[in-house]
PDB file of C-alpha atoms in Angstrom:
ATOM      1  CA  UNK A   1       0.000   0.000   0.000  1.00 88.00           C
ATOM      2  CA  UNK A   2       2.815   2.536   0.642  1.00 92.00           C
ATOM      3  CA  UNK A   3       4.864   2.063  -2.399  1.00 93.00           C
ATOM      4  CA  UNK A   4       1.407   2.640  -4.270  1.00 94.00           C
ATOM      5  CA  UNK A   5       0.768   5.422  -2.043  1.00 93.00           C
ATOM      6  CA  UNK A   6       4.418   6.811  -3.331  1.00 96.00           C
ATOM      7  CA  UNK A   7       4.209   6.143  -6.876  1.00 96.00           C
ATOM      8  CA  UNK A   8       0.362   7.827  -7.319  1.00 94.00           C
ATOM      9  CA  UNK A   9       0.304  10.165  -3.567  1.00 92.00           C
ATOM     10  CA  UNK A  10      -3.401   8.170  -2.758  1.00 88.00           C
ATOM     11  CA  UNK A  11      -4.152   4.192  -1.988  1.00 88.00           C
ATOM     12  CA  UNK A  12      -5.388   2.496  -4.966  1.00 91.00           C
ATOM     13  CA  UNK A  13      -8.987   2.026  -5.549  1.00 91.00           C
ATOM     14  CA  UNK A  14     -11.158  -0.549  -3.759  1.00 90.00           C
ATOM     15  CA  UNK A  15     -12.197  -1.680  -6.806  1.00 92.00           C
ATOM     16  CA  UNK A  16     -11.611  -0.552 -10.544  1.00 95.00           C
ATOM     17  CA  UNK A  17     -14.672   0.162 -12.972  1.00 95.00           C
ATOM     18  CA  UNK A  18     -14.912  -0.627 -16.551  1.00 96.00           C
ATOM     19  CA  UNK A  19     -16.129   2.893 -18.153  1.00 96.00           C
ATOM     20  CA  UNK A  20     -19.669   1.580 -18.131  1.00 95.00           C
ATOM     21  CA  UNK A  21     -19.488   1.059 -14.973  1.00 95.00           C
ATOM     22  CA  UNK A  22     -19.000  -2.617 -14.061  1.00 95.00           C
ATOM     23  CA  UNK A  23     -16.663  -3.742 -11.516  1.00 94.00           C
ATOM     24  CA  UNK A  24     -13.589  -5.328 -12.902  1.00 96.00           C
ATOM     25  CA  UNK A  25     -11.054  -5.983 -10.083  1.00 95.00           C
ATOM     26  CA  UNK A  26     -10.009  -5.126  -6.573  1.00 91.00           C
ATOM     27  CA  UNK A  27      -7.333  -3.172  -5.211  1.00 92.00           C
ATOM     28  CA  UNK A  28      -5.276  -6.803  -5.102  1.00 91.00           C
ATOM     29  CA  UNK A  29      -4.649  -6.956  -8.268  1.00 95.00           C
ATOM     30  CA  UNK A  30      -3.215  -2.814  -8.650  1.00 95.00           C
ATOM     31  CA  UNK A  31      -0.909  -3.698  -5.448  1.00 94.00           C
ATOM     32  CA  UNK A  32       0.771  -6.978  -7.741  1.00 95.00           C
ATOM     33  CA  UNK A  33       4.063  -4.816  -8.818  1.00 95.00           C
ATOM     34  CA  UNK A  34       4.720  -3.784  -5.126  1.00 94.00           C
ATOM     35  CA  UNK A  35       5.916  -7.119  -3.937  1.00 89.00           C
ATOM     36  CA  UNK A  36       7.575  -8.705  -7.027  1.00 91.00           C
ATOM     37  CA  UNK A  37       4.697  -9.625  -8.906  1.00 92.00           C
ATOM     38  CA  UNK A  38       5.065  -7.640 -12.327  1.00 94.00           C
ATOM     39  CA  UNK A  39       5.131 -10.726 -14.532  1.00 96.00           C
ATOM     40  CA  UNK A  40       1.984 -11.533 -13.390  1.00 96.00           C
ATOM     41  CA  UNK A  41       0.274  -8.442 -13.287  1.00 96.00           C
ATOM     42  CA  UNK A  42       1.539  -7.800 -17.054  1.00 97.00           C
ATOM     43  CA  UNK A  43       0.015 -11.197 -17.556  1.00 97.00           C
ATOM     44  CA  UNK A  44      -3.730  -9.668 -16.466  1.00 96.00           C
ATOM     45  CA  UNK A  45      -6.190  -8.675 -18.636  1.00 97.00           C
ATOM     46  CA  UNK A  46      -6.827  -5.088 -17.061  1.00 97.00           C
ATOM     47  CA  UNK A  47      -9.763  -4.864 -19.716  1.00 96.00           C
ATOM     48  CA  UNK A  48     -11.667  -7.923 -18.554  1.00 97.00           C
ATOM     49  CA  UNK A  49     -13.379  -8.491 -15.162  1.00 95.00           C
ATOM     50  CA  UNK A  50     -11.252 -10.847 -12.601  1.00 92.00           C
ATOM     51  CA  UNK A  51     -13.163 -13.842 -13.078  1.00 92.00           C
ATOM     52  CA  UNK A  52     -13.049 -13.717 -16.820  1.00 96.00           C
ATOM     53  CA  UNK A  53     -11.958 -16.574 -18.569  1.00 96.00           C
ATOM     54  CA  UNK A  54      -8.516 -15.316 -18.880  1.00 97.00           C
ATOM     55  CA  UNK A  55      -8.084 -14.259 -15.631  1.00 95.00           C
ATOM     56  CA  UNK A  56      -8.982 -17.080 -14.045  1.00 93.00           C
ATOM     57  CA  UNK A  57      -6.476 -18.786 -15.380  1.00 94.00           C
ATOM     58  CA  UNK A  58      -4.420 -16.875 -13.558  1.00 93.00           C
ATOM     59  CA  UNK A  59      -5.643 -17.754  -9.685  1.00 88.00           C
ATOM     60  CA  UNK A  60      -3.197 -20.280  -9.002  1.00 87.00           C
ATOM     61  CA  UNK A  61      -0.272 -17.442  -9.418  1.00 89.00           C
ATOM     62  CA  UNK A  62      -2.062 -15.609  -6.751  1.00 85.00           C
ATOM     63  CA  UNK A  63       1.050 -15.231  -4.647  1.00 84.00           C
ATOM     64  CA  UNK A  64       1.045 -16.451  -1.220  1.00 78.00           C
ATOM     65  CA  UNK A  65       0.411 -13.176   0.758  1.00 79.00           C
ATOM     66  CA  UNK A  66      -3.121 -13.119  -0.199  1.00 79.00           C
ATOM     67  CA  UNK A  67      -3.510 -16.716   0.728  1.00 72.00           C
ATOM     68  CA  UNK A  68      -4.699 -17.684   4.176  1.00 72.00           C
ATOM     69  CA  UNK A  69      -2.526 -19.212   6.752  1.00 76.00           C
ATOM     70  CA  UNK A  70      -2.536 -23.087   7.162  1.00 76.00           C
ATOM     71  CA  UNK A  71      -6.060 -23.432   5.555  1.00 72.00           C
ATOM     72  CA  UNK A  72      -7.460 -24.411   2.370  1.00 70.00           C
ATOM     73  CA  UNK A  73     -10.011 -21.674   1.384  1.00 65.00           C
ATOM     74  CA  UNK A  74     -13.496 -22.511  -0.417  1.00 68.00           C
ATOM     75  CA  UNK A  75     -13.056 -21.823  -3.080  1.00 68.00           C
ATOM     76  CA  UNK A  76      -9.811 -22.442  -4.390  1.00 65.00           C
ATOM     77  CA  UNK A  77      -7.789 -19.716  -4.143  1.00 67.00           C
ATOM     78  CA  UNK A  78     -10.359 -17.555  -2.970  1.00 67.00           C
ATOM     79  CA  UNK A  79      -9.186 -14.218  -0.885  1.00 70.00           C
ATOM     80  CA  UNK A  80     -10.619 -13.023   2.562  1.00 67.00           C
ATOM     81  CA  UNK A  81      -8.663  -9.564   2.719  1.00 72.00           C
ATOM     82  CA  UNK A  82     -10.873  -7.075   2.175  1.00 75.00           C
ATOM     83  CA  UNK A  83     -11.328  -3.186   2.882  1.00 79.00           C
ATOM     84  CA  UNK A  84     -13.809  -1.114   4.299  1.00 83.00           C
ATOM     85  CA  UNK A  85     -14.857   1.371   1.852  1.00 84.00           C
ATOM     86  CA  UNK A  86     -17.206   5.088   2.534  1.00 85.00           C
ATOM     87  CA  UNK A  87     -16.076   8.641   3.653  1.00 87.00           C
ATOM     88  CA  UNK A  88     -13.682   8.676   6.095  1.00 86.00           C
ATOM     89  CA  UNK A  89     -11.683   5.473   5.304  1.00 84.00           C
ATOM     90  CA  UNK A  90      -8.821   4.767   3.394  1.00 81.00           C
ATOM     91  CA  UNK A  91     -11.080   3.836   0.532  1.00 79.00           C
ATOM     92  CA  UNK A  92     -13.219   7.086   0.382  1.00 73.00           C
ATOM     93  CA  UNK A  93     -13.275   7.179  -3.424  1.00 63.00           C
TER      94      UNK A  93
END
């Protein structure tokens, strides 16, 4: 989050909209560079929704941060970080 922070002087968006509005990812996906993740995050289709065909693919990359500790999730490879979002949190946008 800081390195984002430094690079753009804000956190990075809860989630990022296609210009018609529909979600397409989370703020997981923008962080990817920060912790030696480029290859993959050149890899993503930034056009395409997360769980598009193509970026599926890509869950089992989903580096081990964003993994929980000594537990399978249901489903595979799903994610329980999230953010609170709404004025006044790091998320206001």
């Amino acid at each position: 989050m800081h390195g984002y922070h430094a690079e753009y002087g804000h956190l990075p968006p809860a989630v990022v909209y296609s210009p018609d509005g529909k979600p397409l990812y989370s703020w997981r996906v923008l962080l990817l560079p920060y912790f030696e993740k480029e290859e993959l995050y050149k890899e993503f289709h930034l056009d395409e929704a997360w769980d598009s065909p193509h970026n599926l693919a890509l869950l089992p990359k989903m580096p081990n941060l964003y993994a929980l500790v000594n537990q399978q999730p249901e489903p595979p490879y799903a994610t329980y970080f999230r953010v609170f979002v709404g004025r006044g949190t790091a998320f206001e946008h």
